[in-house]
Amino acid sequence: MDDNGFDWGTFLRRWQDEWVPSEDDAEELAEGGTTLADLALAAPPASEDEVADAERRLGTRLPPSYRAFLLASNGWGLRDDSIYQFGAAHEIGWFGDPFGMTPMYRESLDERATEQQVLLAGMWERALQLETDSDMSYALLDPGDTDEDGEWALYVYKGWSGEYPTRYPSFRAYMQRRYESFHAERAQLPEFVNDTTRARDADVARAREDALSGRWEAARELLALAQRYGRPGAWGMLRQLDVLSQGVGHGGMYVGELVADPRCTDELVPVMALAHVRDSLPGRPERPFVLGAETDDSIQAAADAILTRVRDGSYRYAPDGDFGRAVAEAREAARWGDTDGAWRVIRAALPSWSPPAPGLLAPLGLLADPVLGPVVTRERGRELLATPRAGRTGTAPEPVPDLDPPGLGWLAASQRWNAPFGSYRCLWVEGVEPEALPGLVGQDAGAGLTAPPVRPAGWFPHDVRQRRDDVAPWEDRAVVAVGRTGSGWAFGFDPAARTRGPGHLFVSPAAEASRGGRAVVLWVCRGRDDAPKVFHLSVAERGEELYGYTLRGTDVERSGPVPGALHPERVLGGVSDADRERRLLAALEEEFGLSLPRHALAEGILPELTTRSWNRAPREGEVFAYATVSVGRPLR
């Protein structure tokens, strides 16, 4: 930090003039043992001779910002925090590591130690001690940790904390942070009003306009500064920008006093609930859902109800007006897999969104919707923030690229997110809506589609699936994610088929699925080194299988007249296993116009269906062997 041009005199006088007693100081004043004069922060400036004498005594020239500070105030009463007083020029001296910290820090160094860790280990013996009164805390300037401006890093070590020292790049940076903290600690006092608070409040107002106009990065800079000063509303607005630009993540989401405004409940509380759910550990007692601000009973009751819906996956973001209608349209598109189309609907409607309360900057509730939340990726969150809203004008940002690659080729990528068991299978049905699949291939008569299982962030959809107790050993019921392709085929995709592939009991579901039109079944089983070992393709129309084949290594089981474009010798012959998969997927895409939505499948947001078994029951005289492995406690 270049200290040239920084006016220490003006800065310190402003701090002194703005100073009001803290609660502890006020108690001392009330008891009569202390006067306001006793609590003064500043001291008379040091002369050049006094500073020069100190430098001769210490054998070094002091860093620029600390030297300039002494010439403006020869010492300073910090009062708040655990360091109470900086000494005058004649009172400072070398620390000398009186507690033997150096060996302990050097013992922790190894070949992976960073430059900063090495500097810290040597700091204790060479540091200059500035404080003369503290609560077991030390302010240490390190001449071995310098920058291009000649500034020395300042470390604050709180001996009672057991923590590493806090580093500041210079004395000026430390004092600026202490000044901001002084403001933040008094921000809620009604009488604490001055030029600085008015300037920071003006920053908050300007940041709101910048954010709604799409200038969110400029708004964030203003809000980050105002938040360090504790200005009302800054924290909540800043967190909205951060969540949309960086994602919800885990842990609590504090938005300050904004949550106490009932107009903010539908935008803020669902995202707070989502962060709370993600931070909860399975099997552990549920932690209280703390809003972080004093609210009335109705807001807390509404928050608890929202938390329940977010936890069980039934929450739906439903704002009013034109934007609300666009949200409903987008959800219907995303529900069946068209997440790119859903985002285009939301993006087009963003200018019509209006904040229900002044402190709201964007439609944050989108992120907690189990269907629409995954649509708003970090990149799209930034695009949202860069789009003018609430009647503001400005240039719309360049649209971010779509997430879904066309067709099926992406399935052939190695180390796919969706095939941890080395296998995937899919059923496509032409000319029917996804809701019709339960009636065509569903296991339970009359049952419809089910919502995707609620799963902790980062889990795969198959991680929360449980084997049903009523399944016979020979049965192979697929749990498929159901959606619609861009060309209008309904599909059911199983990303984690647990079987080894089509066996001697296998019966393709294509014929049953094709009662209203055409149906295609694809099953790819991977072996070691992520290379496919088994391929199955079957095509049926109006209840009859037209053709199909299963390829294992070089052996082919075939039925019906396979068209040339899909013939196994043409598509799968003479190439490696990996190329076979790519060629087969390309041929299916070309022949039928098939595709699958990668993003919707990856995020597990599609409804699900348990199909009838893909195996038939063993016939009389057929042998079917299986083994069951149970894991329990060892016998003692």
XYZ file of C-alpha atoms in Angstrom:
636
model
C 0.000 0.000 0.000
C 1.543 3.274 -1.156
C 1.259 5.797 1.694
C 2.091 8.806 -0.491
C -0.737 11.299 -0.402
C -2.426 9.757 2.641
C -3.171 12.477 5.196
C -2.694 10.925 8.605
C -3.595 14.129 10.379
C -7.009 14.353 8.712
C -7.673 10.626 9.156
C -6.813 10.597 12.867
C -8.690 13.848 13.624
C -11.785 12.430 11.939
C -11.494 9.281 14.022
C -11.077 11.312 17.204
C -13.974 13.632 16.337
C -16.293 10.727 15.527
C -15.407 8.754 18.621
C -18.238 7.981 21.007
C -17.926 5.681 24.022
C -18.650 2.001 23.708
C -20.958 0.328 26.218
C -17.983 -0.493 28.461
C -16.642 3.057 28.178
C -20.075 4.429 28.968
C -20.160 2.382 32.168
C -16.785 3.788 33.226
C -17.991 7.313 32.558
C -21.208 6.697 34.481
C -19.278 5.412 37.481
C -17.389 8.694 37.552
C -13.871 7.340 37.624
C -13.174 8.271 34.005
C -13.610 11.444 31.966
C -13.929 11.909 28.226
C -10.459 13.428 28.259
C -9.115 10.217 29.769
C -10.622 8.314 26.859
C -9.025 10.449 24.158
C -7.516 8.477 21.291
C -4.924 10.887 19.934
C -1.646 12.177 21.304
C 0.394 15.232 20.256
C 2.501 14.580 17.143
C 6.112 13.484 17.469
C 8.810 15.743 16.111
C 11.230 14.678 13.400
C 13.969 14.604 16.055
C 11.934 12.243 18.261
C 11.336 9.873 15.372
C 14.988 10.106 14.280
C 16.130 9.344 17.850
C 13.917 6.253 17.884
C 15.344 5.110 14.532
C 18.933 5.559 15.788
C 18.119 3.614 18.923
C 16.521 0.811 16.907
C 19.159 0.842 14.192
C 16.683 1.045 11.300
C 14.416 3.474 9.479
C 10.786 2.923 10.329
C 8.362 1.912 7.554
C 6.641 4.840 5.792
C 3.089 4.570 7.115
C 4.098 4.026 10.743
C 6.641 6.842 10.570
C 4.045 9.225 9.132
C 1.601 8.140 11.839
C 4.038 9.082 14.628
C 4.527 12.512 13.049
C 0.749 12.978 13.246
C 0.090 11.361 16.650
C 2.844 10.076 18.920
C 0.802 7.108 20.153
C -2.867 6.184 19.971
C -5.530 4.861 22.299
C -7.294 2.063 20.440
C -9.565 1.123 23.370
C -11.676 -1.454 21.502
C -10.437 -5.012 20.918
C -7.557 -6.494 22.925
C -4.851 -3.917 22.126
C -5.513 -0.763 24.104
C -2.605 1.603 23.468
C 0.140 2.207 20.922
C 3.242 3.666 22.520
C 5.099 6.841 21.623
C 8.293 6.803 19.551
C 10.501 6.549 22.637
C 8.463 3.600 24.011
C 8.630 1.145 21.118
C 11.272 -1.587 20.992
C 12.253 -4.943 19.573
C 10.049 -7.814 20.667
C 12.886 -10.340 21.026
C 10.577 -13.390 21.190
C 10.358 -13.534 25.009
C 8.041 -16.563 24.897
C 10.181 -18.716 22.602
C 7.703 -18.856 19.718
C 10.358 -19.210 16.998
C 11.351 -22.868 17.603
C 7.721 -23.967 17.730
C 6.880 -22.298 14.422
C 10.087 -23.490 12.728
C 9.444 -27.081 13.759
C 6.235 -27.030 11.733
C 8.060 -26.077 8.524
C 8.749 -28.711 5.895
C 9.481 -28.811 2.172
C 5.859 -27.838 1.449
C 5.975 -24.701 3.615
C 4.944 -21.500 1.869
C 7.003 -18.315 1.799
C 4.490 -16.732 4.177
C 4.900 -19.578 6.679
C 8.677 -19.180 6.582
C 8.370 -15.428 7.162
C 6.036 -15.962 10.108
C 8.400 -18.441 11.743
C 11.203 -15.853 11.707
C 9.011 -12.878 12.621
C 9.113 -13.346 16.395
C 12.856 -12.672 16.781
C 13.041 -9.637 14.498
C 9.675 -7.879 15.097
C 9.189 -4.384 16.453
C 6.660 -4.201 19.316
C 4.263 -1.242 19.157
C 1.683 -1.690 21.942
C 2.222 -0.557 25.525
C -1.121 -1.704 26.964
C -3.149 -4.756 25.938
C -4.943 -7.887 27.012
C -2.106 -10.381 26.419
C -1.957 -9.200 22.812
C 0.891 -7.899 20.703
C 1.175 -5.613 17.656
C 4.366 -6.577 15.834
C 5.897 -4.923 12.764
C 8.106 -7.342 10.809
C 11.082 -5.801 8.929
C 11.579 -9.152 7.182
C 8.132 -9.080 5.576
C 8.122 -6.040 3.312
C 6.557 -4.842 0.057
C 7.715 -2.710 -2.863
C 6.813 0.476 -0.988
C 9.028 -0.400 1.956
C 6.077 -1.184 4.231
C 6.487 -3.804 6.940
C 3.717 -6.288 7.568
C 1.971 -5.915 10.918
C 0.997 -9.015 12.889
C -1.498 -9.006 15.745
C -0.990 -11.936 18.083
C -3.595 -12.610 20.770
C -1.755 -14.787 23.254
C -4.924 -16.078 24.870
C -6.575 -17.209 21.628
C -4.387 -20.146 20.606
C -4.655 -18.919 17.012
C -2.083 -17.845 14.466
C -1.337 -14.117 14.324
C -3.468 -12.009 11.984
C -1.401 -10.385 9.247
C -1.948 -6.936 7.753
C 0.199 -5.739 4.825
C 1.137 -2.495 6.593
C 0.540 -0.358 9.672
C -1.808 1.835 7.656
C -3.863 -1.205 6.549
C -4.195 -2.257 10.187
C -5.306 1.203 11.333
C -7.800 1.464 8.477
C -9.297 -1.871 9.507
C -9.481 -0.782 13.150
C -11.247 2.403 12.084
C -13.786 0.384 10.121
C -14.299 -1.925 13.098
C -14.802 1.093 15.352
C -17.630 2.182 13.040
C -19.143 -1.307 12.786
C -19.231 -1.696 16.576
C -21.229 1.533 16.917
C -23.372 1.342 13.788
C -26.526 0.471 15.728
C -26.246 3.451 18.096
C -28.902 5.991 17.053
C -26.682 8.946 17.966
C -23.767 7.656 15.886
C -24.217 9.850 12.801
C -21.373 11.686 11.091
C -19.925 12.452 7.683
C -18.479 8.955 7.368
C -21.742 7.151 8.162
C -23.592 9.412 5.739
C -21.023 8.710 3.002
C -21.242 4.940 3.506
C -25.049 5.041 3.547
C -24.904 6.919 0.251
C -22.695 4.105 -1.048
C -25.382 1.576 -0.104
C -28.041 3.552 -1.957
C -25.811 3.897 -5.020
C -24.933 0.190 -4.873
C -28.623 -0.716 -4.963
C -29.098 1.290 -8.148
C -25.952 -0.183 -9.673
C -27.061 -3.727 -8.817
C -30.560 -3.336 -10.280
C -29.038 -1.746 -13.383
C -26.772 -4.752 -13.983
C -23.563 -3.167 -12.657
C -23.262 -5.758 -9.917
C -19.472 -5.800 -9.637
C -19.369 -2.060 -8.973
C -22.220 -2.525 -6.516
C -20.317 -5.263 -4.744
C -17.277 -3.041 -4.188
C -19.439 -0.335 -2.618
C -21.309 -2.829 -0.454
C -18.143 -4.574 0.712
C -16.801 -1.245 1.958
C -20.114 -0.274 3.599
C -20.370 -3.718 5.219
C -16.962 -3.282 6.871
C -18.355 -0.088 8.411
C -21.442 -1.976 9.603
C -23.893 0.100 7.605
C -27.504 -1.113 7.678
C -28.551 -3.202 4.687
C -25.039 -3.594 3.288
C -24.481 -7.120 4.535
C -27.797 -8.476 3.250
C -27.334 -6.934 -0.199
C -23.747 -8.154 -0.388
C -24.769 -11.711 0.475
C -27.377 -11.679 -2.291
C -24.718 -10.770 -4.843
C -22.303 -13.360 -3.467
C -24.823 -16.204 -3.469
C -25.866 -15.567 -7.069
C -22.304 -15.119 -8.319
C -20.711 -17.932 -6.297
C -23.491 -20.401 -5.455
C -25.318 -21.282 -2.255
C -22.797 -23.714 -0.827
C -22.958 -24.980 2.738
C -23.222 -23.293 6.106
C -25.344 -20.483 7.407
C -26.339 -17.564 5.249
C -26.611 -14.393 7.307
C -28.437 -11.515 5.603
C -28.715 -9.141 8.531
C -31.844 -7.241 9.376
C -33.361 -7.754 5.898
C -34.810 -11.068 7.023
C -36.964 -9.259 9.596
C -38.934 -7.608 6.775
C -41.857 -9.920 5.876
C -41.689 -8.684 2.283
C -38.288 -10.389 1.981
C -39.353 -13.784 3.299
C -40.130 -15.451 -0.031
C -36.821 -14.409 -1.598
C -34.348 -14.743 1.273
C -35.596 -17.447 3.632
C -35.713 -20.301 1.056
C -32.029 -19.819 0.228
C -31.171 -19.587 3.927
C -33.105 -22.828 4.428
C -31.233 -24.512 1.565
C -27.861 -23.556 3.077
C -29.081 -24.847 6.444
C -30.167 -28.190 4.967
C -26.890 -28.643 3.131
C -24.988 -28.042 6.359
C -26.984 -30.684 8.259
C -25.339 -34.061 8.733
C -27.387 -37.242 8.152
C -28.207 -39.020 11.374
C -27.372 -36.020 13.530
C -29.940 -34.018 15.514
C -31.404 -31.174 13.511
C -29.907 -27.815 14.444
C -32.255 -24.884 15.078
C -32.967 -22.811 11.985
C -31.614 -19.451 13.091
C -32.498 -16.436 10.954
C -29.791 -14.285 12.504
C -31.979 -11.304 13.317
C -34.812 -10.529 15.680
C -38.100 -11.293 13.919
C -41.720 -11.612 14.947
C -43.396 -14.974 15.436
C -45.111 -14.931 12.048
C -41.812 -14.671 10.151
C -40.262 -17.485 12.184
C -43.333 -19.660 11.585
C -43.170 -18.961 7.850
C -39.428 -19.735 7.875
C -39.997 -23.075 9.612
C -42.649 -24.009 7.037
C -40.324 -23.061 4.183
C -37.512 -25.114 5.753
C -39.776 -28.178 5.815
C -40.584 -27.812 2.120
C -36.968 -27.204 1.146
C -35.896 -30.259 3.130
C -38.450 -32.621 1.569
C -38.052 -31.200 -1.959
C -41.582 -29.782 -2.239
C -40.625 -26.098 -2.199
C -41.634 -24.131 -5.311
C -40.579 -20.582 -6.058
C -43.716 -18.730 -7.190
C -43.384 -14.932 -7.467
C -46.244 -12.765 -8.695
C -46.848 -11.074 -12.040
C -45.215 -11.580 -15.413
C -42.025 -12.879 -13.878
C -43.978 -15.457 -11.896
C -45.669 -16.707 -15.060
C -42.265 -17.023 -16.738
C -40.959 -18.971 -13.727
C -43.860 -21.441 -14.024
C -43.154 -21.890 -17.752
C -39.462 -22.378 -17.109
C -40.140 -24.970 -14.406
C -42.277 -27.006 -16.801
C -39.449 -26.997 -19.350
C -36.763 -27.880 -16.794
C -38.984 -30.525 -15.229
C -38.582 -32.678 -18.353
C -34.910 -31.885 -18.941
C -34.827 -28.715 -21.061
C -32.747 -26.692 -18.633
C -31.273 -24.536 -21.403
C -34.761 -23.623 -22.628
C -35.852 -22.935 -19.061
C -32.980 -20.520 -18.582
C -33.831 -18.697 -21.804
C -37.379 -18.139 -20.500
C -36.096 -16.817 -17.172
C -33.474 -14.643 -18.833
C -36.040 -13.023 -21.130
C -38.311 -12.264 -18.167
C -35.661 -10.823 -15.835
C -36.357 -7.167 -16.728
C -39.934 -7.639 -15.471
C -38.812 -8.739 -11.996
C -39.450 -6.118 -9.311
C -38.174 -6.288 -5.734
C -40.929 -6.762 -3.154
C -38.799 -4.735 -0.703
C -36.094 -2.079 -1.220
C -33.311 -4.294 0.141
C -33.851 -7.056 -2.425
C -31.651 -7.046 -5.517
C -32.577 -10.179 -7.492
C -34.972 -13.176 -7.599
C -32.948 -15.164 -5.098
C -35.733 -17.661 -4.407
C -34.951 -19.348 -7.729
C -31.912 -20.967 -6.153
C -33.934 -22.914 -3.578
C -36.396 -24.379 -6.076
C -35.360 -28.054 -6.533
C -36.117 -27.918 -10.272
C -35.019 -24.387 -11.149
C -32.167 -24.011 -8.670
C -29.811 -26.290 -10.651
C -30.688 -24.312 -13.800
C -29.124 -21.164 -12.297
C -25.464 -22.124 -12.376
C -22.777 -19.727 -11.167
C -22.223 -18.454 -14.696
C -25.944 -17.888 -15.136
C -26.156 -16.276 -11.727
C -23.629 -13.693 -12.897
C -25.573 -13.258 -16.140
C -28.695 -12.649 -14.057
C -26.902 -10.030 -11.978
C -25.601 -8.314 -15.125
C -29.134 -8.032 -16.565
C -31.006 -4.764 -15.767
C -34.090 -5.410 -13.649
C -36.975 -3.598 -11.986
C -37.437 -1.042 -14.733
C -33.760 -0.071 -14.975
C -32.200 0.383 -18.383
C -28.876 -0.815 -19.645
C -27.155 -3.228 -21.986
C -28.019 -6.869 -21.516
C -24.976 -9.131 -21.064
C -23.786 -11.630 -23.630
C -25.706 -14.889 -22.997
C -23.655 -17.657 -21.440
C -23.334 -20.824 -23.562
C -25.911 -23.592 -23.251
C -25.032 -26.428 -20.897
C -26.325 -29.415 -22.847
C -24.312 -30.685 -25.813
C -26.511 -31.899 -28.657
C -27.267 -35.545 -29.209
C -25.755 -38.489 -27.355
C -22.015 -38.280 -27.963
C -21.303 -36.917 -24.482
C -22.270 -40.302 -23.018
C -19.098 -41.817 -24.476
C -16.780 -39.589 -22.461
C -14.647 -41.591 -20.053
C -14.968 -41.100 -16.295
C -18.525 -39.904 -16.729
C -20.288 -38.407 -13.730
C -23.291 -40.659 -14.284
C -21.825 -44.164 -14.574
C -20.035 -45.014 -11.328
C -21.139 -48.649 -11.736
C -19.879 -48.858 -15.305
C -23.240 -49.106 -17.022
C -26.127 -47.042 -18.324
C -29.318 -47.876 -20.144
C -32.058 -45.860 -21.726
C -35.508 -46.251 -23.209
C -36.915 -43.739 -25.714
C -40.566 -43.733 -26.810
C -41.780 -41.654 -29.732
C -44.996 -39.685 -29.783
C -45.939 -39.895 -26.100
C -45.588 -37.519 -23.177
C -43.322 -38.481 -20.269
C -46.367 -38.925 -18.029
C -47.402 -41.876 -20.240
C -44.322 -43.969 -19.447
C -45.684 -45.439 -16.169
C -48.620 -46.906 -18.092
C -46.285 -48.387 -20.706
C -43.381 -49.755 -18.671
C -44.088 -48.941 -15.014
C -43.893 -51.670 -12.374
C -46.844 -50.531 -10.279
C -50.172 -50.396 -12.070
C -51.769 -46.981 -11.842
C -48.721 -45.376 -10.235
C -47.392 -42.171 -11.705
C -43.986 -40.606 -11.742
C -42.285 -39.789 -8.449
C -40.197 -36.766 -7.551
C -36.431 -37.259 -7.650
C -35.052 -38.313 -4.255
C -33.835 -35.498 -2.040
C -30.101 -35.889 -1.721
C -27.310 -33.941 -0.031
C -25.355 -31.627 -2.297
C -22.717 -33.509 -4.271
C -24.406 -36.931 -4.116
C -25.350 -38.845 -7.231
C -29.031 -39.703 -7.716
C -28.319 -43.432 -7.291
C -26.734 -42.872 -3.872
C -30.130 -42.540 -2.203
C -31.939 -45.356 -3.996
C -32.963 -48.335 -1.909
C -33.658 -51.841 -3.148
C -37.287 -52.773 -2.577
C -38.036 -55.719 -0.332
C -40.643 -57.147 -2.727
C -38.181 -57.607 -5.609
C -37.522 -61.228 -6.586
C -33.843 -62.199 -6.956
C -34.120 -62.607 -10.723
C -35.862 -59.268 -11.280
C -34.077 -56.271 -12.741
C -36.257 -53.231 -12.261
C -34.681 -50.053 -13.563
C -35.067 -46.762 -11.711
C -35.069 -44.275 -14.555
C -35.049 -40.502 -14.719
C -37.882 -39.462 -17.015
C -37.955 -36.552 -19.416
C -38.461 -35.395 -22.985
C -35.934 -34.893 -25.782
C -35.865 -31.830 -27.968
C -37.315 -33.890 -30.838
C -40.270 -34.997 -28.725
C -39.333 -38.502 -27.594
C -40.114 -39.407 -23.988
C -37.173 -41.114 -22.312
C -36.258 -43.018 -19.188
C -32.552 -43.078 -18.334
C -30.849 -45.259 -15.736
C -27.372 -43.818 -15.073
C -26.243 -46.541 -12.711
C -27.535 -49.948 -13.769
C -26.252 -52.382 -11.176
C -26.358 -55.530 -13.300
C -23.683 -56.881 -15.631
C -25.824 -56.288 -18.679
C -28.385 -58.263 -20.647
C -28.316 -61.919 -19.575
C -30.149 -65.059 -20.678
C -33.334 -63.894 -18.891
C -33.285 -60.425 -20.467
C -36.387 -59.218 -22.311
C -36.184 -55.762 -23.885
C -38.934 -53.387 -22.711
C -39.029 -51.859 -26.208
C -42.018 -53.924 -27.379
C -44.214 -53.020 -24.380
C -43.177 -49.365 -24.626
C -43.971 -49.136 -28.336
C -47.713 -49.780 -28.107
C -48.337 -46.211 -29.283
C -45.439 -45.799 -31.708
C -41.727 -46.530 -31.936
C -39.438 -47.336 -28.997
C -35.663 -47.685 -28.770
C -33.684 -49.399 -25.985
C -29.934 -48.914 -25.541
C -27.799 -50.630 -22.897
C -24.051 -50.075 -22.614
C -21.996 -51.938 -20.011
C -18.471 -50.839 -19.295
C -15.634 -53.086 -18.220
C -12.207 -52.305 -16.853
C -10.387 -49.175 -17.990
C -13.799 -47.608 -18.600
C -14.128 -49.444 -21.951
C -17.569 -50.740 -22.990
C -17.780 -54.536 -23.084
C -21.472 -55.165 -23.781
C -23.807 -53.332 -26.143
C -27.503 -53.928 -26.599
C -29.837 -52.204 -29.035
C -33.469 -53.050 -29.705
C -36.145 -51.200 -31.684
C -39.883 -51.889 -31.625
C -43.016 -50.387 -33.138
C -46.678 -50.806 -32.165
C -46.036 -53.619 -29.721
C -43.707 -55.692 -31.913
C -39.914 -55.789 -31.759
C -38.558 -54.967 -35.219
C -34.928 -55.872 -34.604
C -32.271 -56.001 -31.927
C -28.827 -57.289 -31.106
C -26.486 -57.769 -28.165
C -22.753 -57.603 -28.719
C -20.329 -59.194 -26.216
C -16.771 -58.894 -27.381
C -16.958 -60.363 -30.885
C -20.094 -62.437 -30.263
C -23.370 -61.053 -31.583
C -26.888 -62.226 -30.742
C -29.221 -60.778 -33.362
C -32.922 -60.787 -34.158
C -34.829 -59.235 -37.013
C -33.561 -57.313 -40.046
C -31.247 -54.610 -38.702
C -31.024 -51.615 -41.071
C -27.639 -50.866 -42.562
C -27.141 -47.616 -40.666
C -27.336 -49.522 -37.354
C -25.976 -52.907 -38.433
C -23.436 -54.184 -35.837
C -20.846 -55.111 -38.457
C -20.956 -51.618 -39.897
C -21.263 -49.647 -36.669
C -19.350 -51.784 -34.181
C -16.938 -53.808 -36.278
C -13.225 -53.155 -36.691
C -12.857 -50.453 -34.039
C -11.953 -50.244 -30.348
C -14.570 -50.605 -27.625
C -14.497 -46.860 -26.943
C -14.978 -46.059 -30.631
C -17.772 -48.607 -30.850
C -19.738 -46.693 -28.237
C -19.210 -43.358 -29.988
C -20.176 -44.778 -33.362
C -23.293 -46.464 -32.028
C -24.417 -43.284 -30.256
C -23.805 -41.246 -33.409
C -25.765 -43.745 -35.487
C -28.746 -43.635 -33.103
C -28.668 -39.858 -33.107
C -28.613 -39.789 -36.898
C -31.268 -42.498 -37.394
C -33.829 -41.358 -34.831
C -32.817 -37.841 -33.770
C -32.274 -39.019 -30.192
C -30.666 -36.998 -27.422
C -30.406 -36.787 -23.639
C -30.141 -33.686 -21.376
C -26.802 -33.949 -19.607
C -27.324 -31.141 -17.069
C -30.738 -32.293 -15.857
C -29.445 -35.852 -15.454
C -26.279 -34.712 -13.690
C -28.240 -32.647 -11.195
C -30.870 -35.331 -10.572
C -33.829 -32.982 -11.048
C -35.987 -35.212 -13.262
C -38.947 -37.236 -11.959
C -38.389 -40.953 -11.618
C -40.075 -44.202 -12.524
C -39.456 -47.779 -11.432
C -39.967 -49.950 -14.493
C -41.095 -53.511 -14.772
C -38.304 -56.025 -14.668
C -35.983 -56.135 -17.671
C -35.620 -59.866 -16.934
C -38.327 -62.483 -17.285
C -38.956 -65.115 -14.627
C -36.956 -68.341 -14.964
C -38.872 -71.040 -16.789
C -39.288 -74.541 -15.540
C -35.952 -76.307 -15.640
C -33.905 -73.084 -15.931
C -31.268 -72.457 -13.284
C -30.908 -69.016 -11.708
C -28.221 -68.567 -9.078
C -27.590 -65.555 -6.891
C -25.711 -64.683 -3.704
C -26.611 -62.294 -0.914
C -23.863 -60.624 1.100
C -24.711 -59.164 4.508
C -22.329 -56.972 6.465
C -22.738 -57.004 10.224
C -20.776 -56.715 13.427
C -18.030 -59.306 13.907
C -18.636 -62.039 16.483
C -16.656 -61.764 19.684
